Tab-separated table of C-alpha atoms in Angstrom:
chain	number	residue	atom	x	y	z
B	1	MET	CA	-21.765	-11.556	-3.176
B	2	THR	CA	-19.457	-14.183	-1.606
B	3	ALA	CA	-15.482	-14.616	-1.512
B	4	CYS	CA	-13.502	-17.871	-0.359
B	5	ALA	CA	-11.066	-17.515	2.446
B	6	ILE	CA	-7.625	-19.859	1.991
B	7	GLU	CA	-6.452	-20.343	5.402
B	8	ASN	CA	-3.988	-22.764	7.184
B	9	GLU	CA	-3.938	-24.360	10.045
B	10	THR	CA	-3.107	-22.357	13.319
B	11	ALA	CA	-0.470	-22.590	15.728
B	12	GLU	CA	-2.580	-22.023	18.344
B	13	ALA	CA	-4.245	-24.975	17.488
B	14	SER	CA	-1.527	-26.858	16.014
B	15	GLY	CA	1.815	-26.393	18.610
B	16	ALA	CA	4.063	-26.054	15.380
B	17	PHE	CA	4.315	-23.387	12.526
B	18	PRO	CA	4.681	-23.720	9.345
B	19	ASP	CA	7.718	-24.466	7.278
B	20	ALA	CA	8.558	-23.310	3.867
B	21	GLU	CA	6.740	-26.378	2.785
B	22	GLY	CA	4.026	-26.659	5.093
B	23	ALA	CA	0.436	-25.603	4.758
B	24	GLY	CA	-2.830	-26.494	6.829
B	25	ASN	CA	-6.394	-26.466	6.886
B	26	THR	CA	-8.525	-24.779	3.599
B	27	GLY	CA	-12.001	-23.492	4.301
B	28	GLU	CA	-14.195	-20.957	3.475
B	29	THR	CA	-16.057	-17.906	4.301
B	30	VAL	CA	-18.451	-15.556	2.925
B	31	LEU	CA	-18.135	-11.403	2.364
B	32	GLY	CA	-21.561	-10.065	2.433
B	33	ASP	CA	-22.710	-6.592	1.216
B	34	SER	CA	-22.470	-4.729	4.495
B	35	SER	CA	-23.538	-1.147	5.752
B	36	PRO	CA	-21.815	1.259	8.551
B	37	ASP	CA	-24.743	-0.642	10.385
B	38	ASP	CA	-23.792	-3.738	9.786
B	39	PRO	CA	-19.959	-3.666	11.024
B	40	PRO	CA	-17.444	-6.632	10.328
B	41	GLU	CA	-15.942	-8.501	13.703
B	42	GLY	CA	-12.399	-6.505	14.505
B	43	PRO	CA	-9.186	-7.720	14.695
B	44	GLY	CA	-8.165	-11.105	16.549
B	45	GLY	CA	-5.145	-12.416	18.077
B	46	PRO	CA	-1.437	-12.728	17.050
B	47	GLY	CA	-0.597	-14.999	14.443
B	48	GLY	CA	2.671	-17.834	14.712
B	49	ALA	CA	5.400	-17.195	17.149
B	50	PRO	CA	9.176	-18.058	16.948
B	51	PRO	CA	10.035	-21.195	18.593
B	52	GLY	CA	10.555	-21.207	22.394
B	53	THR	CA	8.007	-18.148	22.823
B	54	SER	CA	4.225	-18.402	23.083
B	55	PRO	CA	1.495	-16.647	21.051
B	56	VAL	CA	-0.591	-16.544	24.214
B	57	ALA	CA	-1.785	-12.583	23.920
B	58	LEU	CA	-0.380	-10.465	26.832
B	59	ALA	CA	-2.318	-9.276	29.747
B	60	GLY	CA	-3.235	-5.626	29.350
B	61	PRO	CA	-4.176	-3.391	26.388
B	62	SER	CA	-2.444	-4.773	23.555
B	63	PRO	CA	0.693	-2.562	21.956
B	64	VAL	CA	-0.151	-0.893	18.413
B	65	ALA	CA	0.636	-3.388	15.727
B	66	PRO	CA	3.363	-2.438	13.119
B	67	ALA	CA	2.186	-1.930	9.651
B	68	PHE	CA	1.652	-4.874	7.525
B	69	THR	CA	3.285	-4.606	3.789
B	70	LEU	CA	2.395	-6.639	0.542
B	71	SER	CA	5.383	-7.291	-2.421
B	72	ALA	CA	4.887	-5.342	-5.016
B	73	ASP	CA	3.060	-8.256	-7.212
B	74	GLY	CA	1.023	-9.432	-4.248
B	75	SER	CA	3.234	-12.550	-3.800
B	76	TYR	CA	4.835	-11.808	-0.109
B	77	ALA	CA	3.962	-10.256	2.896
B	78	ALA	CA	5.967	-8.916	6.129
B	79	ARG	CA	5.086	-7.539	9.391
B	80	LEU	CA	6.209	-7.621	12.922
B	81	ALA	CA	4.732	-9.666	14.732
B	82	LEU	CA	4.266	-9.806	18.700
B	83	ALA	CA	4.999	-12.964	20.955
B	84	GLN	CA	5.073	-13.281	24.567
B	85	VAL	CA	8.736	-14.793	26.145
B	86	THR	CA	9.659	-15.501	29.650
B	87	ALA	CA	11.799	-12.154	30.577
B	88	ASP	CA	13.342	-13.848	33.972
B	89	PRO	CA	13.752	-17.444	35.787
B	90	SER	CA	11.337	-16.034	38.520
B	91	GLY	CA	8.486	-16.364	35.765
B	92	GLY	CA	7.752	-12.903	34.394
B	93	ALA	CA	6.985	-12.377	31.256
B	94	GLY	CA	6.636	-10.089	28.189
B	95	GLY	CA	6.498	-8.501	24.906
B	96	ALA	CA	8.880	-9.395	22.091
B	97	TRP	CA	8.315	-8.068	18.503
B	98	PHE	CA	10.038	-10.501	15.134
B	99	VAL	CA	9.653	-10.330	11.776
B	100	GLU	CA	7.218	-12.807	10.548
B	101	ARG	CA	6.580	-13.183	5.894
B	102	TRP	CA	3.454	-14.394	4.674
B	103	THR	CA	3.555	-16.315	1.503
B	104	LEU	CA	0.299	-15.422	-0.257
B	105	ASP	CA	0.759	-16.822	-3.994
B	106	GLY	CA	0.737	-20.548	-3.564
B	107	HIS	CA	-2.497	-22.587	-2.847
B	108	GLU	CA	-2.374	-22.459	0.859
B	109	PRO	CA	-1.130	-19.091	2.314
B	110	TYR	CA	1.302	-19.426	5.381
B	111	ALA	CA	3.484	-17.380	7.681
B	112	VAL	CA	7.221	-17.943	8.204
B	113	PRO	CA	8.794	-16.443	11.530
B	114	LEU	CA	11.772	-14.932	11.226
B	115	PRO	CA	13.520	-14.110	14.861
B	116	LEU	CA	16.893	-13.546	15.959
B	117	ASP	CA	18.482	-13.671	18.740
B	118	GLN	CA	17.403	-9.923	19.803
B	119	PRO	CA	13.613	-8.844	19.785
B	120	GLU	CA	13.072	-5.986	17.267
B	121	GLU	CA	12.061	-2.419	18.233
B	122	PRO	CA	8.247	-1.635	17.279
B	123	ASP	CA	8.991	1.102	15.142
B	124	SER	CA	11.305	-1.110	12.875
B	125	GLU	CA	10.118	-1.345	9.087
B	126	VAL	CA	9.971	-3.966	6.772
B	127	LEU	CA	8.985	-5.166	3.395
B	128	PRO	CA	8.728	-8.008	1.669
B	129	LEU	CA	10.803	-8.325	-1.738
B	130	ALA	CA	9.806	-10.299	-4.709
B	131	ASP	CA	11.960	-13.488	-3.820
B	132	GLY	CA	10.705	-13.749	-0.847
B	133	ARG	CA	13.373	-11.775	1.448
B	134	VAL	CA	12.473	-9.206	3.855
B	135	LEU	CA	14.138	-5.975	4.066
B	136	ILE	CA	14.327	-4.717	7.892
B	137	ARG	CA	15.038	-1.023	8.301
B	138	ARG	CA	16.290	-0.340	12.249
B	139	ARG	CA	16.454	2.845	13.659
B	140	VAL	CA	20.333	2.687	15.643
B	141	ALA	CA	21.021	5.847	17.965
B	142	ASP	CA	21.526	8.409	15.234
B	143	ARG	CA	21.405	6.172	11.949
B	144	HIS	CA	19.184	3.757	10.547
B	145	THR	CA	20.528	0.119	9.567
B	146	VAL	CA	19.285	-1.765	6.821
B	147	SER	CA	19.076	-5.772	6.454
B	148	LEU	CA	17.744	-8.328	4.367
B	149	LEU	CA	16.189	-10.901	6.448
B	150	TYR	CA	15.656	-15.097	5.211
B	151	PRO	CA	14.952	-18.288	5.959
B	152	THR	CA	17.769	-20.773	6.631
B	153	GLY	CA	16.763	-24.528	7.530
B	154	PRO	CA	15.358	-23.757	11.626
B	155	GLY	CA	17.209	-20.688	11.745
B	156	THR	CA	16.579	-16.931	10.308
B	157	GLY	CA	19.516	-15.333	8.058
B	158	GLU	CA	20.329	-11.982	7.721
B	159	LEU	CA	22.471	-10.084	5.074
B	160	PRO	CA	23.462	-6.234	6.551
B	161	LEU	CA	23.638	-4.171	3.770
B	162	GLY	CA	24.680	-0.741	5.418
B	163	THR	CA	23.999	2.767	7.015
B	164	VAL	CA	21.770	5.807	6.650
B	165	GLU	CA	22.959	8.677	9.061
B	166	CYS	CA	19.653	11.097	9.073
B	167	ALA	CA	17.357	11.600	11.540
B	168	GLU	CA	14.562	10.069	9.540
B	169	LEU	CA	14.081	7.854	7.111
B	170	ALA	CA	10.528	6.047	6.112
B	171	LEU	CA	10.705	3.095	3.402
B	172	LEU	CA	8.907	3.949	0.703
B	173	PRO	CA	5.817	1.504	-0.695
B	174	PRO	CA	7.630	-1.597	-2.966
B	175	SER	CA	9.571	-0.895	-5.891
B	176	PRO	CA	7.383	-2.486	-9.396
B	177	ASP	CA	10.513	-4.220	-9.749
B	178	GLY	CA	10.745	-6.495	-7.281
B	179	VAL	CA	14.149	-6.146	-6.166
B	180	SER	CA	14.849	-2.648	-5.322
B	181	ALA	CA	13.653	-0.792	-2.178
B	182	TYR	CA	13.906	2.805	-1.614
B	183	ALA	CA	13.433	5.209	1.332
B	184	LEU	CA	12.747	8.865	2.245
B	185	SER	CA	14.765	11.315	4.104
B	186	ALA	CA	12.775	14.539	4.340
B	187	SER	CA	13.895	18.005	6.215
B	188	PRO	CA	12.096	21.422	5.348
B	189	ARG	CA	14.232	22.242	2.749
B	190	ALA	CA	15.017	18.879	0.615
B	191	THR	CA	14.035	15.592	0.782
B	192	SER	CA	16.439	12.428	0.249
B	193	VAL	CA	15.580	9.570	-2.117
B	194	TRP	CA	17.968	6.907	-0.881
B	195	ARG	CA	17.842	3.515	-2.628
B	196	VAL	CA	18.710	1.162	-0.039
B	197	SER	CA	18.262	-1.896	-1.978
B	198	GLY	CA	19.313	-3.551	-5.144
B	199	GLY	CA	22.250	-1.278	-5.425
B	200	ALA	CA	25.950	-2.744	-5.901
B	201	PHE	CA	27.144	-1.021	-2.922
B	202	GLY	CA	24.305	-0.530	-0.178
B	203	PRO	CA	22.427	2.048	0.451
B	204	GLU	CA	23.267	4.677	-2.145
B	205	LEU	CA	21.603	8.358	-2.546
B	206	ALA	CA	19.561	8.051	-5.767
B	207	ALA	CA	17.632	11.550	-5.860
B	208	GLU	CA	17.630	14.869	-4.012
B	209	VAL	CA	14.361	16.477	-4.097
B	210	PRO	CA	13.694	20.267	-3.364
B	211	GLY	CA	11.235	20.943	-0.583
B	212	ARG	CA	9.999	18.337	1.965
B	213	CYS	CA	8.298	15.376	0.462
B	214	SER	CA	5.769	12.470	1.733
B	215	GLY	CA	3.742	9.872	-0.013
B	216	GLY	CA	5.066	7.853	-2.198
B	217	VAL	CA	3.533	6.023	-5.717
B	218	TRP	CA	4.890	3.874	-8.752
B	219	LEU	CA	4.155	5.331	-11.986
B	220	ASP	CA	5.548	3.074	-14.032
B	221	ARG	CA	6.324	-1.477	-13.898
B	222	ALA	CA	10.574	-0.259	-13.987
B	223	GLY	CA	10.093	1.430	-10.869
B	224	ARG	CA	11.554	4.652	-12.610
B	225	MET	CA	9.039	6.884	-11.915
B	226	LEU	CA	8.090	8.018	-8.461
B	227	ALA	CA	5.717	10.620	-7.220
B	228	LEU	CA	5.860	12.387	-4.528
B	229	ASP	CA	3.710	14.756	-2.768
B	230	ARG	CA	5.953	18.406	-2.165
B	231	GLU	CA	5.536	21.216	-0.104
B	232	MET	CA	8.203	23.941	-0.752
B	233	PRO	CA	10.611	25.622	1.556
B	234	GLY	CA	8.726	28.636	3.098
B	235	GLY	CA	5.444	26.969	2.929
B	236	GLY	CA	2.283	26.637	0.481
B	237	PRO	CA	0.250	24.451	-0.952
B	238	VAL	CA	1.621	20.392	-1.197
B	239	LYS	CA	1.509	19.212	-5.239
B	240	ALA	CA	2.486	15.716	-6.539
B	241	VAL	CA	5.599	15.806	-8.501
B	242	ALA	CA	6.893	12.815	-10.647
B	243	VAL	CA	10.573	12.034	-10.313
B	244	ASP	CA	12.625	10.677	-12.477
B	245	LEU	CA	15.347	8.177	-10.442
B	246	GLU	CA	17.340	7.438	-14.363
B	247	ARG	CA	17.921	11.317	-14.696
B	248	GLY	CA	19.695	12.460	-11.099
B	249	GLY	CA	16.069	12.900	-9.859
B	250	GLU	CA	14.776	15.190	-12.502
B	251	VAL	CA	11.429	16.429	-11.001
B	252	THR	CA	7.964	17.330	-13.368
B	253	PRO	CA	4.826	19.144	-12.266
B	254	LEU	CA	2.355	16.276	-12.159
B	255	LEU	CA	-0.766	17.369	-10.069
B	256	GLN	CA	-1.892	21.268	-10.045
B	257	ILE	CA	-5.701	21.391	-10.023
B	258	ALA	CA	-5.898	25.276	-8.993
B	259	PRO	CA	-3.091	27.172	-7.738
B	260	ASP	CA	-3.596	27.080	-4.175
B	261	SER	CA	-4.995	23.182	-3.874
B	262	ASN	CA	-3.460	20.653	-1.954
B	263	ASP	CA	-3.149	17.956	-4.547
B	264	ARG	CA	-2.307	14.447	-3.431
B	265	LEU	CA	-1.619	11.291	-5.342
B	266	LEU	CA	-2.800	8.092	-3.655
B	267	LEU	CA	-2.638	5.631	-6.141
B	268	ALA	CA	-1.463	5.159	-9.512
B	269	ASP	CA	-2.036	2.458	-12.050
B	270	PRO	CA	0.788	2.184	-15.109
B	271	ASP	CA	-1.710	-0.128	-17.352
B	272	SER	CA	-4.682	2.157	-17.746
B	273	GLY	CA	-3.306	5.292	-16.553
B	274	LEU	CA	-6.085	5.355	-13.392
B	275	LEU	CA	-5.014	8.100	-10.401
B	276	MET	CA	-6.691	8.095	-7.310
B	277	ILE	CA	-6.144	11.903	-6.391
B	278	ARG	CA	-7.160	13.731	-2.414
B	279	SER	CA	-7.540	17.473	-2.971
B	280	ASP	CA	-9.404	20.132	-1.618
B	281	ALA	CA	-9.901	21.912	-4.856
B	282	PRO	CA	-13.318	21.411	-4.613
B	283	GLY	CA	-13.842	23.481	-0.892
B	284	HIS	CA	-13.002	21.073	1.001
B	285	ASP	CA	-10.933	17.529	1.351
B	286	ARG	CA	-12.395	14.963	-1.270
B	287	LEU	CA	-11.324	11.914	-3.002
B	288	GLY	CA	-10.909	12.148	-6.821
B	289	TRP	CA	-9.899	10.331	-10.096
B	290	GLY	CA	-7.945	11.251	-13.120
B	291	VAL	CA	-6.347	9.698	-16.094
B	292	LEU	CA	-2.262	10.286	-16.482
B	293	GLY	CA	-1.415	12.286	-19.536
B	294	SER	CA	-4.912	13.263	-20.377
B	295	CYS	CA	-6.371	16.879	-20.068
B	296	LEU	CA	-9.829	15.727	-18.615
B	297	PRO	CA	-10.869	17.226	-15.740
B	298	VAL	CA	-10.241	15.777	-12.424
B	299	ARG	CA	-13.480	14.363	-10.926
B	300	PHE	CA	-14.541	14.176	-7.625
B	301	PRO	CA	-17.800	11.475	-7.295
B	302	GLU	CA	-20.701	12.045	-4.736
B	303	CYS	CA	-20.568	8.330	-3.775
B	304	LEU	CA	-17.088	8.523	-2.356
B	305	ARG	CA	-17.838	10.205	0.618
B	306	PRO	CA	-20.203	8.272	2.530
B	307	ALA	CA	-21.577	10.220	5.384
B	308	ASP	CA	-19.695	9.860	8.740
B	309	ALA	CA	-16.996	7.429	7.119
B	310	ALA	CA	-13.602	8.469	5.644
B	311	VAL	CA	-12.783	6.641	2.849
B	312	THR	CA	-9.010	5.417	1.670
B	313	PRO	CA	-8.545	3.897	-1.742
B	314	PHE	CA	-5.623	0.986	-1.326
B	315	ALA	CA	-5.751	-1.351	-4.390
B	316	VAL	CA	-6.439	-0.767	-8.238
B	317	GLN	CA	-7.339	-3.662	-10.270
B	318	PRO	CA	-4.425	-4.119	-13.314
B	319	GLY	CA	-3.917	-5.072	-16.645
B	320	GLN	CA	-7.126	-2.725	-17.946
B	321	MET	CA	-5.046	-1.712	-20.657
B	322	LEU	CA	-6.408	1.850	-21.360
B	323	MET	CA	-9.501	1.503	-19.692
B	324	PRO	CA	-9.169	3.467	-16.406
B	325	GLU	CA	-13.035	3.585	-16.311
B	326	SER	CA	-13.060	0.284	-16.225
B	327	CYS	CA	-10.961	-0.816	-13.035
B	328	ALA	CA	-12.205	-1.521	-10.000
B	329	VAL	CA	-10.297	0.031	-7.053
B	330	ALA	CA	-10.147	-1.664	-3.344
B	331	LEU	CA	-11.329	1.089	-0.486
B	332	ARG	CA	-11.150	0.736	2.875
B	333	ILE	CA	-13.607	2.525	5.153
B	334	ASP	CA	-13.647	3.844	8.477
B	335	GLY	CA	-16.648	5.097	10.506
B	336	SER	CA	-17.863	4.768	13.814
B	337	ALA	CA	-19.005	1.091	13.412
B	338	GLY	CA	-15.633	-0.292	12.398
B	339	ARG	CA	-13.974	-0.671	9.434
B	340	TRP	CA	-15.230	-2.488	6.179
B	341	VAL	CA	-14.404	-2.692	2.042
B	342	GLY	CA	-15.396	-0.733	-0.509
B	343	VAL	CA	-15.466	-1.180	-4.791
B	344	TRP	CA	-15.859	1.245	-7.072
B	345	ARG	CA	-15.066	1.768	-10.656
B	346	PRO	CA	-15.628	5.070	-12.265
B	347	ALA	CA	-17.782	4.001	-14.632
B	348	GLY	CA	-20.293	3.349	-12.475
B	349	ARG	CA	-22.002	5.442	-9.562
B	350	ARG	CA	-22.093	3.101	-6.838
B	351	LEU	CA	-19.252	2.180	-3.647
B	352	HIS	CA	-20.192	-1.158	-2.997
B	353	GLN	CA	-19.787	-1.992	0.915
B	354	HIS	CA	-18.832	-5.412	1.970
B	355	ALA	CA	-18.204	-6.851	5.486
B	356	ALA	CA	-14.263	-7.551	5.701
B	357	PRO	CA	-12.684	-10.658	7.169
B	358	ALA	CA	-12.312	-10.665	10.548
B	359	GLY	CA	-8.854	-9.953	11.797
B	360	TRP	CA	-8.448	-8.328	8.039
B	361	ARG	CA	-4.849	-6.173	7.742
B	362	ALA	CA	-7.002	-3.086	7.034
B	363	GLY	CA	-6.091	-1.188	3.918
B	364	ARG	CA	-4.090	-4.041	2.588
B	365	GLY	CA	-4.773	-6.148	-0.450
B	366	VAL	CA	-3.868	-6.960	-4.036
B	367	TRP	CA	-6.852	-7.269	-6.999
B	368	THR	CA	-6.025	-9.761	-9.942
B	369	ARG	CA	-6.283	-9.214	-13.080
B	370	ASP	CA	-9.462	-11.087	-13.297
B	371	GLY	CA	-11.084	-8.952	-10.713
B	372	VAL	CA	-10.932	-10.608	-7.529
B	373	LEU	CA	-9.568	-8.695	-4.222
B	374	ARG	CA	-7.497	-10.920	-1.959
B	375	LEU	CA	-7.484	-9.668	1.522
B	376	PRO	CA	-4.898	-11.175	3.862
B	377	TYR	CA	-6.289	-11.391	7.523
B	378	ALA	CA	-5.249	-13.240	10.883
B	379	ASP	CA	-7.969	-14.062	13.688
B	380	GLY	CA	-7.280	-16.060	16.380
B	381	ALA	CA	-8.511	-19.535	14.306
B	382	VAL	CA	-6.343	-18.631	11.539
B	383	ALA	CA	-2.853	-17.780	11.637
B	384	CYS	CA	-2.591	-16.786	7.797
B	385	GLY	CA	-5.450	-16.625	5.588
B	386	VAL	CA	-6.950	-14.367	2.106
B	387	ALA	CA	-9.872	-14.054	1.937
B	388	LEU	CA	-11.203	-13.495	-2.004
B	389	LEU	CA	-13.520	-10.908	-2.799
B	390	GLU	CA	-14.941	-10.834	-6.388
B	391	ALA	CA	-15.409	-7.469	-7.488
B	392	PRO	CA	-19.520	-6.796	-8.180
B	393	ALA	CA	-20.906	-5.716	-11.410
B	394	ASP	CA	-22.045	-2.447	-12.090
B	395	GLU	CA	-25.731	-2.123	-12.649
B	396	GLU	CA	-25.461	0.730	-15.032
B	397	PRO	CA	-21.900	0.890	-17.138
B	398	GLY	CA	-20.822	3.768	-18.592
B	399	GLY	CA	-18.750	5.213	-20.970
B	400	TRP	CA	-15.987	7.767	-21.296
B	401	PRO	CA	-17.358	11.768	-20.856
B	402	SER	CA	-16.805	12.492	-24.917
B	403	SER	CA	-19.176	9.522	-25.964
B	404	GLY	CA	-22.456	11.356	-25.835
B	405	ARG	CA	-24.150	9.560	-22.774
B	406	GLY	CA	-26.220	11.743	-20.361
B	407	ALA	CA	-25.855	11.542	-16.357
B	408	GLY	CA	-26.816	7.951	-16.575
B	409	SER	CA	-23.687	6.946	-17.754
B	410	GLY	CA	-22.208	7.453	-14.046
B	411	MET	CA	-19.307	9.645	-15.766
B	412	GLN	CA	-20.701	12.641	-15.100
B	413	PRO	CA	-18.754	15.203	-12.278
B	414	SER	CA	-21.399	14.173	-9.380
B	415	GLY	CA	-18.828	16.779	-6.867
B	416	GLY	CA	-17.874	19.598	-9.776
B	417	ALA	CA	-15.676	18.804	-12.400
B	418	VAL	CA	-12.095	20.585	-11.616
B	419	PRO	CA	-9.825	21.036	-14.610
B	420	LEU	CA	-6.708	20.112	-14.927
B	421	PRO	CA	-4.134	23.135	-15.779
B	422	VAL	CA	-1.123	23.550	-18.452
B	423	CYS	CA	0.959	21.033	-16.472
B	424	LYS	CA	-1.120	18.106	-17.375
B	425	PRO	CA	0.693	14.562	-15.980
B	426	VAL	CA	3.513	12.731	-17.006
B	427	PRO	CA	2.127	10.812	-20.280
B	428	LEU	CA	4.117	7.211	-18.859
B	429	GLY	CA	5.205	6.568	-23.054
B	430	GLN	CA	6.921	9.791	-23.340
B	431	ALA	CA	8.874	10.044	-19.578
B	432	PRO	CA	11.065	11.486	-19.112
B	433	LEU	CA	9.720	15.023	-20.229
B	434	THR	CA	12.956	17.252	-20.448
B	435	GLY	CA	12.644	21.009	-20.775
B	436	ARG	CA	10.060	21.109	-18.004
B	437	MET	CA	12.340	20.371	-15.327
B	438	VAL	CA	11.368	22.020	-11.967
B	439	PRO	CA	14.170	24.583	-11.248
B	440	GLY	CA	15.845	23.769	-7.306
């Protein structure tokens, strides 16, 4: 299976940085099927750097790079990039973090540095919005500040949005509406959901959910229904719940596979209803799938637990209306030989494995409706690139379990089917459900 990579001229080669209109040379690369015995190359060097700095790698161990985040529609990405700066007149040098925005939806991807007068802290979080602005959360003493950054000619504009006073604040995945941004502030007894961007008056409390919550998966295209993994006060199993942000944070059970199992939601596709789940209901932690609003069993395919490797889903193919079994799912595979990319469909029994492009932002990517996986990467030769991987076809396509096909359909529960309980997932067409609110 082949894929194309679109790449721009690097800052190292040109000595210049791409602006909002610039892009460099294009090229092509091949992503072939691989196995754990044929690992891909590791990440490469840094990308672009702000003017007046050098992107030369720092001496000694490289610091751990902060997360790389894609916008909800995959058109933009943002990260904290590291540059070498001169610390004093004697020639001493040090590292400085700055925000970098990637534009990925054009013919050629390019990166735009968004440096300010002061370097960023490595624990800051960034999140790109659909309009190209980048939200940044910074810790300042015992509070968190939130601002929007955007390019303004040769400089960087900053729009402060306000502060949230709490011990910990973590940004949620980008809201599907492309405008709003949310964050979680968790404590053992309750979790606050903050709308930090998109409101009328700065950060505002959107919901207060009993229990300690983590995760965060959007269940609809409007940015209204949010799934969180919750542990109730006093302990107990972790269960995914749905939170309606337009009804004051009304909470509805979403996953309860077994009474004592830990059931977490990893991904959800609003078009098809496909859910990717991690649960220990089969006896140990397994990766499985189900359908939103369905009473069909949650299934744990054997092919999703390769030997000596960890598998984590990160993107689901959109646009497969009412056909969850046809959705291609992209997975990050981590093993002793490195990390690579997996592609799997519920209708098939095979986990397709492919080498990742050098410098892949591991665990990041977005599907097109046509089944092409876009993988962002940056290595020593490419400052901002996108590798394209077409979803492979399954040799034995299957149908729904109720279609009467046998085990050859690939839809049979190879790891044992675990039925959903009475509290079934929230149907998107009927949300929000009333009369089923979990008491605080």
